[in-house]
Every structure is written in C-alpha cells, then in structure tokens.
PDB file of C-alpha atoms in Angstrom:
ATOM      1  CA  MET A   1       0.001  -0.001   0.000  1.00  0.00           C
ATOM      2  CA  ALA A   2       2.826   2.364   0.789  1.00  0.00           C
ATOM      3  CA  ALA A   3       4.095   1.970  -2.718  1.00  0.00           C
ATOM      4  CA  LEU A   4       0.716   2.997  -4.106  1.00  0.00           C
ATOM      5  CA  GLN A   5       0.740   6.152  -2.011  1.00  0.00           C
ATOM      6  CA  LYS A   6       3.990   7.531  -3.437  1.00  0.00           C
ATOM      7  CA  PRO A   7       3.687  11.219  -4.446  1.00  0.00           C
ATOM      8  CA  LEU A   8       3.481  12.058  -8.164  1.00  0.00           C
ATOM      9  CA  SER A   9       6.853  13.698  -7.897  1.00  0.00           C
ATOM     10  CA  ALA A  10       8.305  10.254  -7.441  1.00  0.00           C
ATOM     11  CA  VAL A  11       7.298   9.287 -11.006  1.00  0.00           C
ATOM     12  CA  PRO A  12      10.465   9.222 -13.115  1.00  0.00           C
ATOM     13  CA  ARG A  13      10.927  12.136 -15.484  1.00  0.00           C
ATOM     14  CA  SER A  14      11.402   9.789 -18.430  1.00  0.00           C
ATOM     15  CA  VAL A  15       7.873   8.423 -17.900  1.00  0.00           C
ATOM     16  CA  TRP A  16       6.418  11.964 -18.005  1.00  0.00           C
ATOM     17  CA  LEU A  17       8.267  12.651 -21.232  1.00  0.00           C
ATOM     18  CA  LEU A  18       6.897   9.491 -22.790  1.00  0.00           C
ATOM     19  CA  LEU A  19       3.354  10.437 -21.734  1.00  0.00           C
ATOM     20  CA  VAL A  20       3.698  13.938 -23.190  1.00  0.00           C
ATOM     21  CA  LEU A  21       5.151  12.538 -26.394  1.00  0.00           C
ATOM     22  CA  ALA A  22       2.295  10.063 -26.726  1.00  0.00           C
ATOM     23  CA  LEU A  23      -0.241  12.847 -26.151  1.00  0.00           C
ATOM     24  CA  LEU A  24       1.376  15.031 -28.820  1.00  0.00           C
ATOM     25  CA  LEU A  25       1.435  12.138 -31.293  1.00  0.00           C
ATOM     26  CA  ASN A  26      -2.243  11.461 -30.638  1.00  0.00           C
ATOM     27  CA  ILE A  27      -3.153  15.139 -31.166  1.00  0.00           C
ATOM     28  CA  GLY A  28      -1.169  15.220 -34.420  1.00  0.00           C
ATOM     29  CA  TRP A  29      -2.831  12.052 -35.713  1.00  0.00           C
ATOM     30  CA  GLN A  30      -6.298  13.361 -34.906  1.00  0.00           C
ATOM     31  CA  ALA A  31      -5.538  16.669 -36.626  1.00  0.00           C
ATOM     32  CA  SER A  32      -4.351  14.875 -39.766  1.00  0.00           C
ATOM     33  CA  ARG A  33      -7.570  12.889 -40.139  1.00  0.00           C
ATOM     34  CA  PRO A  34     -10.168  14.255 -42.627  1.00  0.00           C
ATOM     35  CA  LEU A  35     -12.944  16.083 -40.870  1.00  0.00           C
ATOM     36  CA  GLU A  36     -16.360  14.509 -40.979  1.00  0.00           C
ATOM     37  CA  THR A  37     -17.677  17.699 -42.565  1.00  0.00           C
ATOM     38  CA  ALA A  38     -15.162  17.297 -45.421  1.00  0.00           C
ATOM     39  CA  ARG A  39     -17.186  14.519 -47.001  1.00  0.00           C
ATOM     40  CA  THR A  40     -18.721  15.426 -50.336  1.00  0.00           C
ATOM     41  CA  ARG A  41     -22.444  16.034 -49.976  1.00  0.00           C
ATOM     42  CA  ALA A  42     -24.756  15.893 -52.963  1.00  0.00           C
ATOM     43  CA  LEU A  43     -26.838  18.948 -53.745  1.00  0.00           C
ATOM     44  CA  PRO A  44     -30.315  18.072 -52.453  1.00  0.00           C
ATOM     45  CA  PRO A  45     -33.415  18.338 -54.652  1.00  0.00           C
ATOM     46  CA  ALA A  46     -34.681  21.887 -55.054  1.00  0.00           C
ATOM     47  CA  PRO A  47     -37.714  22.767 -52.930  1.00  0.00           C
ATOM     48  CA  SER A  48     -41.017  23.506 -54.594  1.00  0.00           C
ATOM     49  CA  SER A  49     -41.803  26.981 -55.874  1.00  0.00           C
ATOM     50  CA  ALA A  50     -44.609  27.279 -53.322  1.00  0.00           C
ATOM     51  CA  ALA A  51     -42.262  26.436 -50.458  1.00  0.00           C
ATOM     52  CA  LEU A  52     -39.737  29.040 -51.553  1.00  0.00           C
ATOM     53  CA  GLN A  53     -42.382  31.718 -52.018  1.00  0.00           C
ATOM     54  CA  LEU A  54     -43.595  31.003 -48.502  1.00  0.00           C
ATOM     55  CA  ALA A  55     -40.058  31.138 -47.127  1.00  0.00           C
ATOM     56  CA  ALA A  56     -39.394  34.446 -48.905  1.00  0.00           C
ATOM     57  CA  LEU A  57     -41.698  36.330 -46.491  1.00  0.00           C
ATOM     58  CA  GLY A  58     -42.418  38.922 -49.156  1.00  0.00           C
ATOM     59  CA  GLU A  59     -38.739  39.344 -50.135  1.00  0.00           C
ATOM     60  CA  PRO A  60     -38.320  36.988 -53.106  1.00  0.00           C
ATOM     61  CA  VAL A  61     -35.372  38.871 -54.621  1.00  0.00           C
ATOM     62  CA  ALA A  62     -33.391  38.636 -51.387  1.00  0.00           C
ATOM     63  CA  LEU A  63     -34.142  34.938 -51.099  1.00  0.00           C
ATOM     64  CA  ALA A  64     -33.176  34.456 -54.754  1.00  0.00           C
ATOM     65  CA  ARG A  65     -29.728  35.896 -54.032  1.00  0.00           C
ATOM     66  CA  LEU A  66     -29.265  33.719 -50.956  1.00  0.00           C
ATOM     67  CA  THR A  67     -30.414  30.656 -52.865  1.00  0.00           C
ATOM     68  CA  MET A  68     -27.990  31.415 -55.688  1.00  0.00           C
ATOM     69  CA  LEU A  69     -25.133  31.671 -53.167  1.00  0.00           C
ATOM     70  CA  TYR A  70     -26.170  28.312 -51.753  1.00  0.00           C
ATOM     71  CA  VAL A  71     -26.118  26.676 -55.187  1.00  0.00           C
ATOM     72  CA  GLN A  72     -22.760  28.215 -56.072  1.00  0.00           C
ATOM     73  CA  GLY A  73     -21.378  26.935 -52.772  1.00  0.00           C
ATOM     74  CA  ALA A  74     -22.176  23.336 -53.711  1.00  0.00           C
ATOM     75  CA  ASP A  75     -18.782  22.982 -55.378  1.00  0.00           C
ATOM     76  CA  GLU A  76     -16.902  24.471 -52.406  1.00  0.00           C
ATOM     77  CA  GLN A  77     -17.822  22.444 -49.335  1.00  0.00           C
ATOM     78  CA  ALA A  78     -16.040  22.428 -46.002  1.00  0.00           C
ATOM     79  CA  GLY A  79     -12.638  20.914 -46.547  1.00  0.00           C
ATOM     80  CA  VAL A  80     -13.211  19.749 -50.132  1.00  0.00           C
ATOM     81  CA  SER A  81     -13.482  21.205 -53.603  1.00  0.00           C
ATOM     82  CA  VAL A  82     -16.097  19.413 -55.691  1.00  0.00           C
ATOM     83  CA  SER A  83     -15.527  19.154 -59.423  1.00  0.00           C
ATOM     84  CA  TRP A  84     -18.402  20.406 -61.576  1.00  0.00           C
ATOM     85  CA  ARG A  85     -18.300  16.973 -63.202  1.00  0.00           C
ATOM     86  CA  GLU A  86     -19.418  15.492 -59.882  1.00  0.00           C
ATOM     87  CA  LEU A  87     -22.510  17.666 -59.624  1.00  0.00           C
ATOM     88  CA  ASP A  88     -25.878  16.320 -60.686  1.00  0.00           C
ATOM     89  CA  TYR A  89     -26.732  18.751 -63.480  1.00  0.00           C
ATOM     90  CA  PRO A  90     -30.511  18.157 -63.554  1.00  0.00           C
ATOM     91  CA  THR A  91     -30.547  19.018 -59.839  1.00  0.00           C
ATOM     92  CA  VAL A  92     -28.436  22.139 -60.428  1.00  0.00           C
ATOM     93  CA  ILE A  93     -30.818  23.192 -63.202  1.00  0.00           C
ATOM     94  CA  SER A  94     -33.839  22.760 -60.930  1.00  0.00           C
ATOM     95  CA  TRP A  95     -32.225  25.084 -58.384  1.00  0.00           C
ATOM     96  CA  LEU A  96     -31.389  27.658 -61.060  1.00  0.00           C
ATOM     97  CA  GLN A  97     -34.982  27.498 -62.227  1.00  0.00           C
ATOM     98  CA  ARG A  98     -36.224  28.190 -58.691  1.00  0.00           C
ATOM     99  CA  VAL A  99     -33.958  31.239 -58.467  1.00  0.00           C
ATOM    100  CA  LEU A 100     -35.418  32.580 -61.712  1.00  0.00           C
ATOM    101  CA  GLU A 101     -38.941  32.019 -60.413  1.00  0.00           C
ATOM    102  CA  LEU A 102     -38.121  34.061 -57.316  1.00  0.00           C
ATOM    103  CA  ASP A 103     -36.495  36.841 -59.352  1.00  0.00           C
ATOM    104  CA  PRO A 104     -37.462  36.710 -63.057  1.00  0.00           C
ATOM    105  CA  ARG A 105     -35.446  39.850 -63.799  1.00  0.00           C
ATOM    106  CA  GLY A 106     -32.299  38.376 -62.281  1.00  0.00           C
ATOM    107  CA  GLN A 107     -29.514  37.339 -64.633  1.00  0.00           C
ATOM    108  CA  SER A 108     -27.179  35.316 -62.398  1.00  0.00           C
ATOM    109  CA  PRO A 109     -28.794  31.874 -62.981  1.00  0.00           C
ATOM    110  CA  LEU A 110     -28.470  32.199 -66.761  1.00  0.00           C
ATOM    111  CA  LEU A 111     -24.969  33.641 -66.481  1.00  0.00           C
ATOM    112  CA  ALA A 112     -23.945  30.701 -64.303  1.00  0.00           C
ATOM    113  CA  ALA A 113     -25.587  28.200 -66.648  1.00  0.00           C
ATOM    114  CA  SER A 114     -23.980  29.544 -69.832  1.00  0.00           C
ATOM    115  CA  GLN A 115     -20.563  30.663 -68.600  1.00  0.00           C
ATOM    116  CA  VAL A 116     -19.824  28.550 -65.502  1.00  0.00           C
ATOM    117  CA  TYR A 117     -21.587  25.198 -65.559  1.00  0.00           C
ATOM    118  CA  GLY A 118     -21.706  25.221 -69.349  1.00  0.00           C
ATOM    119  CA  ALA A 119     -17.902  25.491 -69.459  1.00  0.00           C
ATOM    120  CA  VAL A 120     -17.361  22.001 -68.049  1.00  0.00           C
ATOM    121  CA  GLY A 121     -15.452  19.721 -70.401  1.00  0.00           C
ATOM    122  CA  ASP A 122     -18.372  17.340 -70.789  1.00  0.00           C
ATOM    123  CA  PRO A 123     -20.504  17.826 -73.933  1.00  0.00           C
ATOM    124  CA  ALA A 124     -23.559  16.126 -72.406  1.00  0.00           C
ATOM    125  CA  ARG A 125     -23.555  18.421 -69.367  1.00  0.00           C
ATOM    126  CA  THR A 126     -22.839  21.461 -71.539  1.00  0.00           C
ATOM    127  CA  ARG A 127     -25.855  20.667 -73.716  1.00  0.00           C
ATOM    128  CA  LEU A 128     -28.077  20.395 -70.647  1.00  0.00           C
ATOM    129  CA  MET A 129     -27.103  23.902 -69.588  1.00  0.00           C
ATOM    130  CA  LEU A 130     -27.454  25.365 -73.085  1.00  0.00           C
ATOM    131  CA  ASP A 131     -30.909  23.819 -73.414  1.00  0.00           C
ATOM    132  CA  PHE A 132     -31.863  25.373 -70.074  1.00  0.00           C
ATOM    133  CA  VAL A 133     -30.701  28.813 -71.257  1.00  0.00           C
ATOM    134  CA  HIS A 134     -32.606  28.390 -74.520  1.00  0.00           C
ATOM    135  CA  ALA A 135     -35.832  27.406 -72.764  1.00  0.00           C
ATOM    136  CA  ARG A 136     -35.649  30.314 -70.329  1.00  0.00           C
ATOM    137  CA  PHE A 137     -34.755  32.795 -73.107  1.00  0.00           C
ATOM    138  CA  ALA A 138     -38.253  32.399 -74.563  1.00  0.00           C
ATOM    139  CA  GLU A 139     -39.770  33.827 -71.367  1.00  0.00           C
ATOM    140  CA  ASP A 140     -38.018  37.207 -71.707  1.00  0.00           C
ATOM    141  CA  PRO A 141     -36.092  37.436 -75.005  1.00  0.00           C
ATOM    142  CA  ASP A 142     -35.265  41.135 -74.874  1.00  0.00           C
ATOM    143  CA  ARG A 143     -33.620  40.748 -71.482  1.00  0.00           C
ATOM    144  CA  ARG A 144     -32.102  37.285 -71.764  1.00  0.00           C
ATOM    145  CA  TRP A 145     -30.629  37.390 -75.276  1.00  0.00           C
ATOM    146  CA  PRO A 146     -26.980  37.790 -74.078  1.00  0.00           C
ATOM    147  CA  TRP A 147     -26.976  34.333 -72.532  1.00  0.00           C
ATOM    148  CA  LEU A 148     -28.467  32.700 -75.621  1.00  0.00           C
ATOM    149  CA  ALA A 149     -25.893  34.509 -77.758  1.00  0.00           C
ATOM    150  CA  HIS A 150     -23.184  33.065 -75.527  1.00  0.00           C
ATOM    151  CA  ALA A 151     -24.838  29.652 -75.812  1.00  0.00           C
ATOM    152  CA  ALA A 152     -24.712  29.955 -79.600  1.00  0.00           C
ATOM    153  CA  LEU A 153     -20.979  30.682 -79.435  1.00  0.00           C
ATOM    154  CA  VAL A 154     -20.410  27.725 -77.103  1.00  0.00           C
ATOM    155  CA  ALA A 155     -22.345  25.457 -79.475  1.00  0.00           C
ATOM    156  CA  ARG A 156     -20.348  26.799 -82.406  1.00  0.00           C
ATOM    157  CA  HIS A 157     -16.807  26.755 -81.000  1.00  0.00           C
ATOM    158  CA  ARG A 158     -16.858  24.226 -78.140  1.00  0.00           C
ATOM    159  CA  LEU A 159     -19.432  21.663 -79.210  1.00  0.00           C
ATOM    160  CA  HIS A 160     -18.807  22.217 -82.940  1.00  0.00           C
ATOM    161  CA  ASP A 161     -22.546  21.845 -83.446  1.00  0.00           C
ATOM    162  CA  LEU A 162     -23.342  24.431 -86.107  1.00  0.00           C
ATOM    163  CA  PRO A 163     -27.031  23.488 -86.543  1.00  0.00           C
ATOM    164  CA  LEU A 164     -27.564  23.973 -82.803  1.00  0.00           C
ATOM    165  CA  ALA A 165     -25.692  27.282 -82.867  1.00  0.00           C
ATOM    166  CA  ARG A 166     -27.808  28.427 -85.800  1.00  0.00           C
ATOM    167  CA  SER A 167     -31.069  27.518 -84.053  1.00  0.00           C
ATOM    168  CA  TYR A 168     -30.069  29.676 -81.068  1.00  0.00           C
ATOM    169  CA  ALA A 169     -28.983  32.569 -83.301  1.00  0.00           C
ATOM    170  CA  ARG A 170     -32.182  32.331 -85.336  1.00  0.00           C
ATOM    171  CA  ASP A 171     -34.312  32.599 -82.192  1.00  0.00           C
ATOM    172  CA  ILE A 172     -32.414  35.721 -81.164  1.00  0.00           C
ATOM    173  CA  ARG A 173     -33.118  37.265 -84.578  1.00  0.00           C
ATOM    174  CA  LEU A 174     -36.795  36.341 -84.507  1.00  0.00           C
ATOM    175  CA  HIS A 175     -37.696  37.028 -80.885  1.00  0.00           C
ATOM    176  CA  ALA A 176     -35.216  39.504 -79.396  1.00  0.00           C
ATOM    177  CA  THR A 177     -36.581  42.527 -81.226  1.00  0.00           C
ATOM    178  CA  GLY A 178     -36.437  45.236 -78.574  1.00  0.00           C
ATOM    179  CA  PRO A 179     -34.517  48.475 -79.177  1.00  0.00           C
ATOM    180  CA  GLN A 180     -31.919  47.510 -76.575  1.00  0.00           C
ATOM    181  CA  VAL A 181     -30.884  44.392 -78.525  1.00  0.00           C
ATOM    182  CA  PRO A 182     -27.795  45.263 -80.605  1.00  0.00           C
ATOM    183  CA  ASP A 183     -27.734  44.611 -84.328  1.00  0.00           C
ATOM    184  CA  TRP A 184     -24.759  42.244 -84.071  1.00  0.00           C
ATOM    185  CA  ALA A 185     -26.834  39.857 -81.963  1.00  0.00           C
ATOM    186  CA  ARG A 186     -29.520  39.670 -84.644  1.00  0.00           C
ATOM    187  CA  GLN A 187     -26.821  39.200 -87.282  1.00  0.00           C
ATOM    188  CA  LEU A 188     -25.090  36.330 -85.498  1.00  0.00           C
ATOM    189  CA  GLU A 189     -26.968  33.824 -87.638  1.00  0.00           C
ATOM    190  CA  ILE A 190     -25.302  35.185 -90.781  1.00  0.00           C
ATOM    191  CA  PHE A 191     -21.816  34.224 -89.616  1.00  0.00           C
ATOM    192  CA  ILE A 192     -22.949  30.779 -88.523  1.00  0.00           C
ATOM    193  CA  LEU A 193     -24.559  30.201 -91.927  1.00  0.00           C
ATOM    194  CA  GLU A 194     -21.254  31.116 -93.534  1.00  0.00           C
ATOM    195  CA  ASP A 195     -19.480  28.587 -91.322  1.00  0.00           C
ATOM    196  CA  MET A 196     -22.019  26.021 -92.493  1.00  0.00           C
ATOM    197  CA  ASN A 197     -21.224  26.973 -96.111  1.00  0.00           C
ATOM    198  CA  GLU A 198     -24.853  28.022 -96.473  1.00  0.00           C
ATOM    199  CA  LEU A 199     -23.962  31.071 -98.550  1.00  0.00           C
ATOM    200  CA  ASP A 200     -27.286  31.272-100.319  1.00  0.00           C
ATOM    201  CA  ALA A 201     -29.182  31.204 -97.034  1.00  0.00           C
ATOM    202  CA  ALA A 202     -26.816  33.807 -95.583  1.00  0.00           C
ATOM    203  CA  ARG A 203     -27.294  36.053 -98.608  1.00  0.00           C
ATOM    204  CA  THR A 204     -31.076  35.718 -98.343  1.00  0.00           C
ATOM    205  CA  LEU A 205     -30.957  36.558 -94.651  1.00  0.00           C
ATOM    206  CA  VAL A 206     -28.825  39.669 -95.202  1.00  0.00           C
ATOM    207  CA  GLY A 207     -31.127  40.847 -97.965  1.00  0.00           C
ATOM    208  CA  GLY A 208     -34.131  40.254 -95.722  1.00  0.00           C
ATOM    209  CA  LEU A 209     -32.613  42.311 -92.934  1.00  0.00           C
ATOM    210  CA  LEU A 210     -31.886  45.152 -95.328  1.00  0.00           C
ATOM    211  CA  ASP A 211     -35.460  45.123 -96.628  1.00  0.00           C
ATOM    212  CA  SER A 212     -37.157  44.661 -93.256  1.00  0.00           C
ATOM    213  CA  GLY A 213     -36.488  48.127 -91.898  1.00  0.00           C
ATOM    214  CA  GLN A 214     -35.369  46.641 -88.577  1.00  0.00           C
ATOM    215  CA  VAL A 215     -31.848  47.992 -89.065  1.00  0.00           C
ATOM    216  CA  THR A 216     -31.730  51.788 -89.001  1.00  0.00           C
ATOM    217  CA  ASP A 217     -28.153  52.601 -87.998  1.00  0.00           C
ATOM    218  CA  PRO A 218     -26.344  53.873 -91.143  1.00  0.00           C
ATOM    219  CA  ARG A 219     -23.161  52.057 -90.138  1.00  0.00           C
ATOM    220  CA  GLU A 220     -25.020  48.774 -89.717  1.00  0.00           C
ATOM    221  CA  LEU A 221     -26.802  49.277 -93.017  1.00  0.00           C
ATOM    222  CA  LYS A 222     -23.473  49.839 -94.742  1.00  0.00           C
ATOM    223  CA  PHE A 223     -22.024  46.783 -93.030  1.00  0.00           C
ATOM    224  CA  LEU A 224     -24.915  44.608 -94.226  1.00  0.00           C
ATOM    225  CA  ALA A 225     -24.718  45.995 -97.749  1.00  0.00           C
ATOM    226  CA  ASP A 226     -20.980  45.280 -97.884  1.00  0.00           C
ATOM    227  CA  ARG A 227     -21.615  41.825 -96.431  1.00  0.00           C
ATOM    228  CA  LEU A 228     -24.215  41.092 -99.064  1.00  0.00           C
ATOM    229  CA  GLN A 229     -21.775  42.081-101.787  1.00  0.00           C
ATOM    230  CA  GLN A 230     -19.093  39.830-100.274  1.00  0.00           C
ATOM    231  CA  LEU A 231     -21.496  36.895-100.080  1.00  0.00           C
ATOM    232  CA  GLN A 232     -22.500  37.361-103.699  1.00  0.00           C
ATOM    233  CA  GLN A 233     -18.838  37.441-104.683  1.00  0.00           C
ATOM    234  CA  GLN A 234     -18.118  34.287-102.666  1.00  0.00           C
ATOM    235  CA  GLN A 235     -21.020  32.518-104.292  1.00  0.00           C
ATOM    236  CA  GLN A 236     -19.747  33.441-107.740  1.00  0.00           C
ATOM    237  CA  ASN A 237     -16.280  32.144-106.866  1.00  0.00           C
ATOM    238  CA  HIS A 238     -17.706  28.981-105.275  1.00  0.00           C
ATOM    239  CA  PRO A 239     -20.870  28.114-107.214  1.00  0.00           C
ATOM    240  CA  THR A 240     -21.176  24.762-105.423  1.00  0.00           C
ATOM    241  CA  ALA A 241     -21.782  26.520-102.126  1.00  0.00           C
ATOM    242  CA  ARG A 242     -25.418  26.539-101.199  1.00  0.00           C
TER     243      ARG A 242
END
C-alpha cells in the first residue's frame, strides 16, 4: 500500500516525457484525419416553388440571391473542392430554375448556366445547360438574349454543333426585337450560316434584314450591304456553295 501512495513527484521524469510525447502524437494524428464535414455532400433536390415563395416572407429577390449563393457553394464544401463533373446537373438546373422564379429579372442563374456550368469539359452536361438557357430565353427574349448569344458561341466553338448554334442565333433574330438588342446579336446567324457553307441562305438573310427596316443605324446598313456584296462574290467564286 505504501508503494501505491507515493507522491506524483516520485514518477520518473522519463515516464512523463513518454506520456507527453504520446499525447502530442495522438493530437497530431487526430488533426491529420479528414474532418467529418469534409465529405462530399450531394446537392439536395430543389424545394417547390410554393415552399420558396412562402419562405421568402415577401422578399423573393433577397431569397433568390441567398439561394444562388447556396447553389454556387455546392462545389466548395467544407474541406473539399467538388468538381463540376461530380454535380448532378438536372438538380443544379432545378435550383437555377427556382432562383429565376423568385427573381425573373435576375440574370445570375443564366450567367452561371452559360458561362460557368456550361464550361465544363463534358458535352452532355454542356448541352443540358445550353438547353436550359434556350428554354428560359423564350420567357423574356429582350432581357435574356446575351446568354443565348453566348450559348450559340459555345455550341459553335466548343461543341462544334453548327445546326444547334444556328437555331439559337435564329431565335435571337426572330424574338429579341427590342430596341436595346444590338444589331450584331440579330446578325449572329449570318456568320454561322457562312461557317455552315450556307452562302445562299446567308445572302437571303442579309437581304431580308436590309429590306425589313429593322436595321436603321447607317453604319449597320453599310455593313450589311458590304456583307451582301461579299457573299455574292463568294457565291460566284464557289458556285457549289449553297
């Protein structure tokens, strides 16, 4: 019993050092372990429109901004960086759609779709985002044309899908007719037709724009007239071009 009652000071110093060393090793090992919160979490399904409207408490624009921040944070979780390839794109699209429903005048969901998520090196995912932009463009063409124009360029240069690019450009020409829409956006289809070697269709389109009265800027009129002359010259030099 006497031995058990020895004061702590009687413990050899070497034993204390070993205990401290073991404690430090344990702390270092625990610190090196991945945190539980660092596990990749899937973006959950988007709530219903009714639920979000109720949660907005009369401030839908504010909630739209917060929701957009939440969606954008899905690829930067605590302790991990999630590749866009790992995100479920249909789920991301449903969230972007909810943000647009909260704030129809907002541009960030379409910007993110066309320039962020649409930039992933996966053609299937890119097409999903471009289709989303195209569908939402029809709801407000005069305000949302920039994102469809970007989608047309992505389809043209990244996907190398000229028919898809032309369909987007054609919808801009036909539906984005407000005074704030620049002439170059309505003329984007011409350049895509040239890339497709559809010179006859491009020439017809330029002539139609000149005759329609939609273009009033003298510089744009001169540009179109010069373009028409160039197309006619190209067609004469390459009669097999359509």
